XYZ file of C-alpha atoms in Angstrom:
668
model
C -2.782 -56.097 -17.548
C -0.277 -53.255 -17.111
C 2.642 -53.816 -14.787
C 2.337 -51.939 -11.510
C 4.956 -49.248 -10.881
C 6.953 -49.489 -7.657
C 5.643 -47.357 -4.837
C 7.843 -44.402 -3.842
C 7.156 -42.784 -0.428
C 5.975 -39.177 -0.600
C 8.327 -36.319 0.296
C 6.953 -34.190 3.119
C 7.220 -30.419 3.291
C 6.346 -28.236 6.283
C 3.897 -25.326 6.038
C 2.612 -22.639 8.414
C -0.725 -20.858 8.391
C -0.714 -17.116 7.854
C -3.933 -15.130 8.124
C -4.535 -12.808 5.154
C -7.719 -10.714 5.310
C -9.099 -13.095 7.958
C -8.600 -16.085 5.662
C -6.168 -18.990 5.943
C -3.120 -18.761 3.713
C -0.699 -21.669 3.963
C 2.915 -20.739 3.309
C 5.801 -23.164 2.852
C 8.948 -23.035 4.939
C 12.204 -22.817 3.023
C 13.688 -26.156 1.984
C 16.391 -25.768 4.618
C 13.888 -25.045 7.417
C 11.539 -27.783 6.241
C 14.378 -30.319 6.256
C 15.385 -29.190 9.736
C 11.828 -29.672 10.955
C 11.600 -33.077 9.288
C 14.879 -34.219 10.855
C 13.770 -33.080 14.306
C 10.399 -34.760 13.791
C 12.014 -38.059 12.808
C 14.388 -38.011 15.765
C 11.821 -37.042 18.390
C 8.583 -38.645 17.216
C 8.866 -41.429 19.789
C 9.659 -39.051 22.646
C 7.297 -37.233 24.976
C 9.175 -33.966 25.469
C 8.565 -30.892 23.347
C 11.043 -30.284 20.538
C 11.738 -26.663 19.560
C 13.245 -25.849 16.156
C 14.401 -22.339 15.184
C 13.282 -21.271 11.696
C 13.326 -18.258 9.346
C 16.658 -16.835 10.429
C 15.956 -17.866 14.044
C 13.165 -15.266 14.251
C 10.552 -17.978 14.866
C 10.479 -21.108 16.986
C 8.390 -24.119 15.973
C 7.186 -26.397 18.763
C 6.805 -29.696 16.961
C 4.531 -31.597 19.335
C 2.283 -28.571 19.699
C 2.459 -27.861 15.960
C 2.688 -24.120 16.599
C 5.021 -21.412 15.290
C 5.970 -18.649 17.763
C 7.559 -15.270 17.027
C 10.708 -14.621 19.057
C 11.313 -10.874 18.815
C 7.780 -9.454 18.711
C 4.272 -10.188 19.900
C 2.301 -12.287 17.431
C -0.443 -14.871 17.755
C 1.025 -18.379 17.366
C 0.165 -19.987 14.031
C -0.542 -23.591 13.091
C 2.162 -25.724 11.481
C 1.596 -28.822 9.330
C 3.700 -31.633 7.906
C 2.194 -31.746 4.435
C 2.147 -34.196 1.551
C -1.304 -33.894 -0.077
C -2.954 -30.708 -1.392
C -6.341 -29.660 -2.789
C -7.701 -26.755 -4.829
C -11.123 -25.761 -6.113
C -11.857 -24.087 -9.430
C -12.162 -20.663 -7.783
C -9.078 -21.061 -5.603
C -5.788 -19.493 -6.597
C -3.448 -21.716 -4.615
C -3.391 -25.281 -3.381
C -4.030 -25.809 0.344
C -2.619 -28.678 2.395
C -4.788 -31.347 3.997
C -4.528 -32.054 7.688
C -1.850 -34.547 8.623
C -4.496 -37.182 9.475
C -6.114 -36.895 6.030
C -2.681 -36.930 4.388
C -1.978 -40.301 6.015
C -5.342 -41.694 4.851
C -4.782 -40.501 1.290
C -1.216 -41.785 1.215
C -2.280 -45.254 2.382
C -4.976 -45.393 -0.334
C -2.487 -44.203 -2.949
C 0.086 -46.830 -1.893
C -2.509 -49.618 -2.255
C -3.642 -48.313 -5.657
C -0.042 -48.141 -6.941
C 0.969 -51.504 -5.516
C -2.095 -53.364 -6.855
C -2.398 -51.155 -9.919
C -6.087 -50.707 -9.132
C -7.437 -47.236 -9.867
C -10.785 -45.489 -10.179
C -11.581 -46.518 -6.629
C -13.614 -44.380 -4.233
C -12.296 -43.364 -0.847
C -14.679 -42.033 1.803
C -13.022 -39.399 3.997
C -13.992 -38.849 7.667
C -15.129 -35.350 6.698
C -17.897 -36.744 4.428
C -16.245 -36.108 1.066
C -15.382 -38.771 -1.486
C -11.987 -38.963 -3.182
C -11.653 -40.744 -6.522
C -8.194 -41.961 -7.519
C -8.568 -42.037 -11.308
C -4.849 -42.588 -11.998
C -1.520 -41.389 -10.561
C -1.944 -38.022 -12.313
C -5.670 -37.407 -11.821
C -7.340 -37.472 -8.403
C -10.470 -35.568 -7.396
C -12.544 -34.835 -4.306
C -16.341 -34.645 -4.394
C -18.790 -33.176 -1.892
C -21.355 -35.725 -0.647
C -23.176 -34.124 2.249
C -25.381 -31.052 1.862
C -27.149 -30.687 5.151
C -29.240 -27.566 4.562
C -30.052 -27.697 0.842
C -29.401 -29.933 -2.170
C -26.397 -29.202 -4.355
C -26.770 -27.167 -7.511
C -25.675 -28.630 -10.860
C -22.584 -26.408 -10.812
C -21.563 -27.703 -7.386
C -21.874 -31.288 -8.576
C -19.829 -30.572 -11.680
C -16.916 -28.884 -9.912
C -14.854 -31.384 -7.922
C -11.713 -30.319 -6.153
C -8.338 -31.248 -7.634
C -5.904 -33.286 -5.544
C -2.110 -33.307 -5.853
C 0.429 -35.530 -4.127
C 3.760 -33.990 -3.114
C 4.901 -30.369 -3.214
C 6.749 -30.973 -6.471
C 3.388 -31.405 -8.264
C 1.870 -28.049 -7.260
C 2.743 -24.567 -8.408
C 4.129 -22.773 -5.371
C 7.065 -20.496 -4.667
C 9.293 -21.872 -1.936
C 11.282 -19.091 -0.211
C 15.043 -19.094 -0.229
C 16.709 -20.186 2.969
C 18.657 -17.571 4.937
C 22.358 -17.959 5.782
C 23.067 -18.891 9.377
C 25.843 -16.281 9.626
C 24.659 -12.747 10.445
C 27.146 -10.038 9.458
C 25.251 -7.053 10.838
C 22.195 -6.219 12.952
C 19.869 -3.272 12.271
C 17.065 -2.094 14.561
C 14.250 -0.271 12.735
C 11.996 2.181 14.626
C 8.609 3.204 13.206
C 7.015 6.655 13.071
C 3.583 7.851 14.151
C 0.651 5.473 14.363
C 0.353 1.680 14.321
C 0.456 1.377 10.506
C 3.698 1.968 8.604
C 2.913 1.874 4.888
C 0.219 2.685 2.341
C -1.292 -0.786 2.840
C -1.674 -0.086 6.580
C 0.699 -2.901 7.516
C 2.408 -3.125 10.883
C 6.082 -2.451 11.569
C 6.708 -6.216 11.616
C 5.388 -6.713 8.080
C 7.219 -3.649 6.760
C 10.547 -4.707 8.249
C 9.998 -8.170 6.756
C 9.612 -6.458 3.376
C 12.830 -4.497 3.856
C 14.682 -7.651 4.954
C 13.533 -9.497 1.838
C 14.798 -6.651 -0.361
C 18.133 -6.705 1.474
C 18.509 -10.473 1.087
C 17.849 -10.172 -2.620
C 20.548 -7.514 -2.988
C 23.122 -9.745 -1.281
C 22.857 -12.173 -4.185
C 22.788 -9.596 -6.984
C 25.109 -6.823 -5.806
C 27.698 -8.294 -3.458
C 30.173 -10.997 -4.295
C 32.712 -12.724 -2.108
C 36.071 -11.012 -2.008
C 39.475 -12.553 -2.510
C 39.575 -13.691 1.100
C 37.909 -16.836 2.382
C 35.334 -14.802 4.301
C 31.811 -16.088 3.759
C 29.082 -13.527 3.105
C 26.209 -13.949 5.497
C 23.244 -11.628 5.764
C 21.949 -8.538 7.546
C 19.272 -9.028 10.194
C 16.609 -6.344 10.620
C 14.448 -6.287 13.749
C 11.389 -4.051 14.319
C 11.086 -1.796 17.369
C 7.477 -1.042 18.358
C 6.922 1.848 20.790
C 3.369 2.794 19.768
C 1.938 -0.300 21.455
C 3.350 0.709 24.839
C 2.415 4.384 24.578
C -1.184 3.538 23.717
C -1.419 0.508 26.008
C -2.944 0.020 29.412
C 0.224 1.113 31.191
C -0.199 4.806 30.304
C -4.017 4.826 29.970
C -3.668 7.771 27.607
C -6.102 6.381 25.025
C -8.919 6.214 27.569
C -8.195 9.770 28.705
C -8.205 11.067 25.126
C -11.375 9.119 24.310
C -13.253 10.905 27.106
C -12.659 14.314 25.534
C -12.977 13.304 21.852
C -16.041 14.703 20.058
C -18.467 12.109 18.637
C -18.636 13.620 15.138
C -16.479 12.358 12.235
C -15.500 9.482 14.524
C -13.264 7.645 12.065
C -11.215 10.722 11.280
C -10.868 11.574 14.957
C -9.838 8.004 15.777
C -7.202 8.140 13.043
C -5.934 11.452 14.410
C -5.800 10.091 17.969
C -3.825 7.033 16.818
C -1.334 8.912 14.639
C -1.030 12.703 14.720
C -1.234 12.891 18.513
C 2.021 10.922 18.738
C 3.818 14.131 17.688
C 2.309 16.011 20.625
C 3.025 13.145 22.999
C 6.696 13.295 22.029
C 6.837 16.999 22.919
C 5.369 16.296 26.352
C 7.889 15.705 29.137
C 5.825 12.874 30.615
C 5.128 10.909 27.440
C 8.452 11.778 25.826
C 10.089 9.953 28.730
C 7.804 6.978 28.128
C 8.646 6.918 24.424
C 12.440 7.147 24.734
C 12.458 4.647 27.608
C 10.390 2.233 25.522
C 12.560 2.603 22.413
C 15.861 2.222 24.281
C 14.586 -0.593 26.500
C 13.106 -2.459 23.543
C 16.312 -2.114 21.526
C 18.501 -3.238 24.422
C 16.200 -6.179 25.179
C 16.123 -7.251 21.533
C 19.889 -6.876 21.331
C 20.352 -9.094 24.372
C 17.921 -11.692 23.032
C 19.601 -11.638 19.629
C 23.005 -12.317 21.190
C 21.520 -15.239 23.123
C 20.208 -16.777 19.907
C 23.361 -15.921 17.936
C 26.193 -16.524 20.426
C 28.866 -16.421 17.696
C 27.776 -13.011 16.364
C 30.740 -10.617 16.105
C 29.303 -7.995 13.755
C 28.262 -4.402 14.354
C 24.848 -2.892 15.029
C 23.110 0.011 13.279
C 19.893 1.964 13.795
C 17.232 3.061 11.316
C 14.216 5.243 12.013
C 11.278 6.270 9.864
C 9.585 9.666 10.285
C 9.159 10.433 14.006
C 11.129 7.281 14.785
C 14.212 8.911 13.262
C 13.800 11.953 15.529
C 13.524 9.705 18.591
C 16.758 7.939 17.635
C 18.445 11.265 16.841
C 17.625 12.609 20.307
C 18.801 9.393 21.938
C 22.054 9.380 19.980
C 22.842 13.014 20.830
C 22.486 12.102 24.517
C 24.608 8.952 24.575
C 27.676 8.856 26.779
C 30.966 7.902 25.184
C 31.695 5.385 27.934
C 28.243 4.579 29.239
C 29.478 1.462 31.008
C 31.892 3.615 33.020
C 29.012 5.570 34.488
C 29.605 3.873 37.801
C 27.261 3.432 40.672
C 29.773 5.313 42.846
C 28.490 8.562 41.317
C 24.883 8.051 42.384
C 23.404 10.906 44.312
C 20.037 12.486 44.970
C 18.439 15.099 47.154
C 16.677 12.269 48.991
C 19.380 10.452 51.007
C 17.041 7.541 51.673
C 16.513 6.828 47.974
C 20.155 7.418 47.103
C 21.319 5.055 49.841
C 18.820 2.412 48.753
C 19.933 2.564 45.116
C 23.606 2.359 46.016
C 23.339 -0.425 48.562
C 21.987 -3.153 46.319
C 24.854 -5.290 45.054
C 22.778 -8.360 44.172
C 19.378 -9.057 42.729
C 18.294 -10.649 46.008
C 19.186 -7.483 47.953
C 17.300 -5.308 45.467
C 14.116 -7.382 45.640
C 14.267 -7.697 49.418
C 14.619 -3.934 49.711
C 11.384 -3.543 47.771
C 9.558 -6.367 49.554
C 9.519 -8.482 46.383
C 11.806 -11.377 47.361
C 9.054 -13.906 46.584
C 9.672 -13.304 42.878
C 13.406 -14.006 43.084
C 13.087 -17.604 41.848
C 11.258 -16.495 38.693
C 14.055 -14.078 37.794
C 16.815 -16.523 38.713
C 15.169 -19.126 36.503
C 15.703 -16.748 33.574
C 19.317 -15.998 34.644
C 18.441 -12.379 35.465
C 20.926 -10.572 37.697
C 20.963 -6.971 38.954
C 22.596 -5.703 35.732
C 20.289 -7.491 33.324
C 17.298 -6.369 35.402
C 18.206 -2.793 34.482
C 17.792 -3.743 30.794
C 14.427 -5.475 31.235
C 11.225 -3.910 29.948
C 7.811 -4.367 31.508
C 6.983 -6.698 28.644
C 9.944 -8.897 29.616
C 8.711 -9.161 33.207
C 5.195 -9.943 32.011
C 6.447 -12.678 29.678
C 8.225 -14.532 32.480
C 5.127 -14.493 34.686
C 5.521 -11.636 37.175
C 2.076 -10.215 38.151
C 1.003 -6.649 37.397
C 1.471 -5.175 40.897
C 5.021 -6.440 41.539
C 5.858 -5.701 37.918
C 4.994 -2.031 38.390
C 7.060 -1.852 41.591
C 10.084 -3.381 39.880
C 9.839 -1.005 36.898
C 9.484 1.972 39.250
C 12.619 0.884 41.104
C 14.515 0.391 37.818
C 13.456 3.840 36.624
C 14.624 5.507 39.842
C 17.876 3.560 39.729
C 18.555 4.812 36.188
C 17.779 8.421 37.121
C 20.093 8.361 40.128
C 22.843 6.463 38.328
C 23.095 9.174 35.669
C 22.275 12.257 37.679
C 25.918 13.108 38.275
C 27.159 12.560 34.744
C 24.867 14.777 32.646
C 24.033 14.092 29.013
C 25.548 15.135 25.701
C 28.022 17.463 27.386
C 30.499 17.767 24.519
C 32.456 20.973 24.079
C 31.976 21.158 20.305
C 28.730 19.262 20.207
C 25.339 19.860 18.721
C 23.875 20.528 22.151
C 25.801 21.243 25.357
C 23.925 20.729 28.593
C 25.535 20.809 32.016
C 24.636 18.467 34.837
C 22.990 21.334 36.693
C 20.563 21.857 33.823
C 19.312 18.273 33.992
C 15.834 17.905 35.444
C 13.670 14.970 36.329
C 10.687 15.061 33.907
C 7.522 16.626 35.211
C 4.313 17.727 33.569
C 4.618 21.299 34.840
C 8.296 22.090 34.314
C 9.288 21.503 30.684
C 12.712 22.916 29.928
C 13.261 23.914 26.295
C 16.744 25.105 25.307
C 16.912 27.920 22.739
C 20.615 28.679 22.728
C 22.814 28.347 19.628
C 24.464 25.309 21.206
C 21.213 23.704 22.339
C 18.877 21.432 20.438
C 15.701 22.203 22.339
C 14.959 18.710 23.548
C 12.494 18.188 26.347
C 14.530 17.900 29.540
C 14.203 14.225 30.410
C 16.488 11.363 31.327
C 17.830 9.793 28.143
C 18.636 6.083 28.555
C 21.802 4.534 27.146
C 22.157 1.864 24.475
C 24.010 -1.318 25.336
C 26.199 -0.917 22.222
C 27.791 1.718 20.015
C 25.991 1.857 16.630
C 27.997 1.799 13.423
C 25.498 3.912 11.495
C 22.179 5.710 11.821
C 19.779 5.830 8.848
C 16.959 8.400 8.930
C 14.160 7.609 6.441
C 11.678 10.333 5.495
C 12.877 12.284 8.491
C 11.649 15.614 9.967
C 14.818 16.002 12.090
C 15.917 19.204 10.349
C 12.532 20.850 10.798
C 12.353 19.923 14.488
C 15.820 21.343 15.099
C 14.793 24.647 13.512
C 11.551 24.758 15.521
C 13.518 24.051 18.709
C 15.634 27.108 18.019
C 18.748 25.556 16.491
C 19.718 27.339 13.275
C 23.077 25.721 12.634
C 24.842 22.454 13.471
C 28.493 22.740 14.410
C 30.496 21.211 11.517
C 32.761 19.513 14.066
C 29.874 17.797 15.835
C 29.348 14.045 15.623
C 27.243 11.674 17.653
C 29.129 10.564 20.772
C 28.889 6.850 19.974
C 27.842 6.681 16.283
C 30.106 7.869 13.484
C 27.861 7.531 10.412
C 24.573 9.282 9.642
C 22.488 9.113 6.468
C 19.394 11.256 5.841
C 17.453 9.423 3.110
C 14.310 10.868 1.561
C 12.010 10.745 -1.447
C 11.903 14.047 -3.399
C 8.111 14.304 -2.922
C 8.042 13.291 0.760
C 6.108 16.070 2.576
C 7.528 15.103 5.984
C 11.220 14.901 5.038
C 13.715 17.735 5.521
C 17.409 18.150 4.758
C 20.324 18.294 7.206
C 23.322 19.494 5.170
C 22.191 23.145 4.762
C 22.341 23.449 8.569
C 26.022 22.454 8.481
C 27.394 24.067 5.308
C 28.119 27.795 4.934
C 25.029 29.799 4.037
C 26.418 30.750 0.617
C 26.819 27.117 -0.463
C 23.875 25.593 -2.319
C 24.673 21.906 -2.471
C 21.906 19.627 -3.789
C 21.285 16.287 -2.121
C 23.131 13.262 -3.449
C 21.053 11.367 -5.994
C 20.891 7.724 -4.941
C 21.733 5.226 -7.686
C 19.055 2.903 -8.952
C 19.565 -0.650 -7.726
C 19.772 -1.860 -11.330
C 22.863 0.218 -11.894
C 21.779 3.379 -13.700
C 19.645 6.474 -13.487
C 15.967 6.077 -14.337
C 15.332 6.728 -18.025
C 12.828 9.565 -17.536
C 15.340 11.435 -15.360
C 18.052 11.033 -17.989
C 15.624 12.344 -20.603
C 14.712 15.317 -18.411
C 18.388 16.129 -17.829
C 19.071 15.840 -21.534
C 16.290 18.284 -22.399
C 17.473 20.696 -19.716
C 21.021 20.478 -21.062
C 19.900 21.185 -24.637
C 17.779 24.106 -23.440
C 20.681 25.479 -21.391
C 23.095 25.192 -24.336
C 20.621 26.948 -26.635
C 20.076 29.832 -24.212
C 23.821 30.086 -23.659
C 24.406 30.425 -27.409
C 21.792 33.177 -27.662
C 23.415 34.987 -24.750
C 26.848 34.894 -26.425
C 25.402 36.240 -29.701
C 23.656 39.082 -27.874
C 26.802 39.992 -25.958
C 28.832 40.131 -29.169
C 26.260 42.432 -30.772
C 25.901 44.763 -27.795
C 29.613 44.834 -26.896
C 31.096 48.340 -26.256
C 33.489 49.465 -29.062
C 37.204 49.049 -28.400
C 38.125 52.769 -28.673
C 35.701 53.628 -25.903
C 37.481 51.172 -23.643
C 40.834 52.714 -24.432
C 39.637 56.159 -23.388
C 38.804 55.181 -19.884
C 41.894 53.017 -19.344
C 42.125 49.694 -17.577
C 41.369 51.081 -14.133
C 38.010 52.452 -15.272
C 36.685 49.007 -16.119
C 34.131 47.377 -13.815
C 35.379 44.374 -11.920
C 34.859 41.162 -13.806
C 32.189 39.099 -12.046
C 33.135 35.524 -11.433
C 30.505 33.121 -12.779
C 28.572 31.331 -10.058
C 29.785 27.801 -9.459
C 27.519 25.021 -10.606
C 26.329 22.581 -7.938
C 28.780 19.983 -9.275
C 31.711 22.433 -9.043
C 30.626 23.386 -5.527
C 30.556 19.741 -4.543
C 34.050 19.228 -5.850
C 35.298 22.149 -3.750
C 33.648 20.871 -0.562
C 35.966 18.406 1.160
C 33.833 17.781 4.232
C 30.142 18.101 5.067
C 30.535 18.290 8.811
C 31.435 15.269 10.903
C 28.006 13.676 11.410
C 28.929 11.221 8.656
C 32.714 11.359 9.004
C 32.933 14.283 6.572
C 30.935 12.492 3.869
C 27.605 13.443 2.356
C 24.547 13.158 4.602
C 21.492 13.960 2.463
C 20.535 11.290 -0.086
C 17.491 11.594 -2.340
C 15.727 8.712 -4.077
C 14.856 8.798 -7.763
C 11.138 9.161 -8.318
C 9.472 6.617 -10.598
C 8.121 7.667 -14.014
C 4.491 7.540 -12.856
C 5.311 9.605 -9.754
C 6.864 12.329 -11.901
C 3.499 13.085 -13.541
C 1.945 14.490 -10.363
C 4.040 14.966 -7.238
C 1.009 15.948 -5.130
C -0.859 12.768 -5.980
C 1.989 10.606 -4.707
C 3.000 12.746 -1.710
C 1.552 10.454 0.981
C 2.795 7.325 -0.736
C 6.287 8.806 -1.069
C 6.522 9.161 2.727
C 5.727 5.469 3.150
C 7.789 4.062 0.275
C 11.056 3.295 2.079
C 10.100 -0.140 3.391
C 9.842 -1.539 -0.154
C 12.628 0.572 -1.668
C 15.464 -1.550 -3.003
C 17.441 1.649 -3.628
C 17.224 2.494 0.087
C 18.198 -1.041 1.059
C 21.175 -0.882 -1.311
C 22.517 2.305 0.305
C 22.168 0.696 3.746
C 23.987 -2.407 2.519
C 26.836 -0.392 0.993
C 27.468 1.344 4.312
C 27.322 -1.949 6.206
C 29.691 -3.789 3.861
C 31.972 -0.806 3.233
C 34.830 -2.247 5.283
C 33.805 -5.867 4.810
C 35.897 -8.121 2.522
C 33.246 -8.271 -0.196
C 32.967 -6.498 -3.510
C 29.953 -4.667 -4.882
C 29.101 -6.156 -8.250
C 27.169 -3.054 -9.345
C 27.759 0.584 -8.564
């Protein structure tokens, strides 16, 4: 009889359920997060209070007793979490799936007995009706016993499910853990519609994709410098404004639905969800809703991020895709250099009653009492909300902490009026050499009937609304597939003052794919009209230009050299004889025409490209892939949605972020 091997307890790993095409897909936590969950489970398994563990870069919280995973920064249905040790897979399944924790305990007990007694090939009846056969430590199968509606077919009987014990015995990719230290924070704003890429994924999924690309580049392109500074990571957070615009608060979807024709319903629904966002942004009423939502969401996320990362000392940047870049551009042009110094002493309004009310509230209690809402004071105090933080709250924040709809609307209306009055005396974007100069007298409260478009050389034609202020000064602004240039032209602005820069943001990058039908350039609006400077070609993340582009340049160079040689031969043949030149003298000769500078020579002569990016280049173009180069029309739509998965785009963002950081780029 063979000697029994000693029993070794199984190693647990934590998983969460992620719905993919309405089907369960169990994903493992990183080893670091799984160990953190296991430690918390071991320490609190005898307690009765809920234990909350932050996971995945502190973007999710896991409530251990509830076995649920909750998103922190965005709305998402909570997902199930399991402490897993046993897994099963059928012949048609691609991946192993974990058993419930109860079944894992049953299987582990049976396995321990079989190993200890060295007795195998025993049957184990599960509570679910299936039978598990432990053939040996390496072969274990599950068989279906109960067929309530019809007898099993021969194929069903012959295809048992395979069982595996421990995560080390299944083929699965465990994600890398993320560093605790965050070096930089980037807020990413989406464009039109609820879907952001060619696979119709949400802004959350697309930003996750961009974050993964960024994390990968940290390891491959940036190494620790000579100092003892530890490289952390860059956090990217999504900003969703479409949900609010098309939600119950505005009721705009119901109004549009009433007037929508019934024919080609799917196309009309798509148009209502996407294209109409452009028209909404050019409406004074809904433009105010959009910019308020974007700024409020960013400020709220920024505040929440600082709460969860109290030691964060890095900078913050902004990135916008498509229409989202235009929204951020308009907000940045209307930021005040010292927004915190916009004191409440400057509040004024034509209505003395409202002005007095807004100025007289020094505490949260006074503000709520003045609106007849003092009964909700305890809820706000419980969340440590004071009068200043109330000004940064969004309606979603108030809903999350349990304030009912009616009082919530009253509070938001008060906050909106407070913001309007607090900035009425200071004006917006009033910079003497700026992109758009607007005096305080030109500022108007948004209305549906009086839309004020500016068409002067110093104006940028924005709808006259109240532009909210960010709670921070961004380091950089990245526009992805952006129509900013086109909108400025349509608004009546033909040229951007070379001396202009954003009041609170000193870096600006306009990144686009060469086939993107929505993207437009910025630099030609800054440079002299006689300068034809091509956009900067972004380097490939693997360190060189794509091979098909090098081949194309090589062929163009050979063709150019050949034509140049022919031109020189022709000039030598057709040259005027020397005696004829002597007759007319030197003064009779035509002026010698200077050859036109090549784009490279022009670039060398240009020292500054305006001040939007501190004198540096602004327009950056991606390299198209070989398959895209075959037909630019075929890949036009895809090229506008490619930035979320573009490692080249992520690399440019990372280089700006770590430019003054004590790290070295391992590849150029």
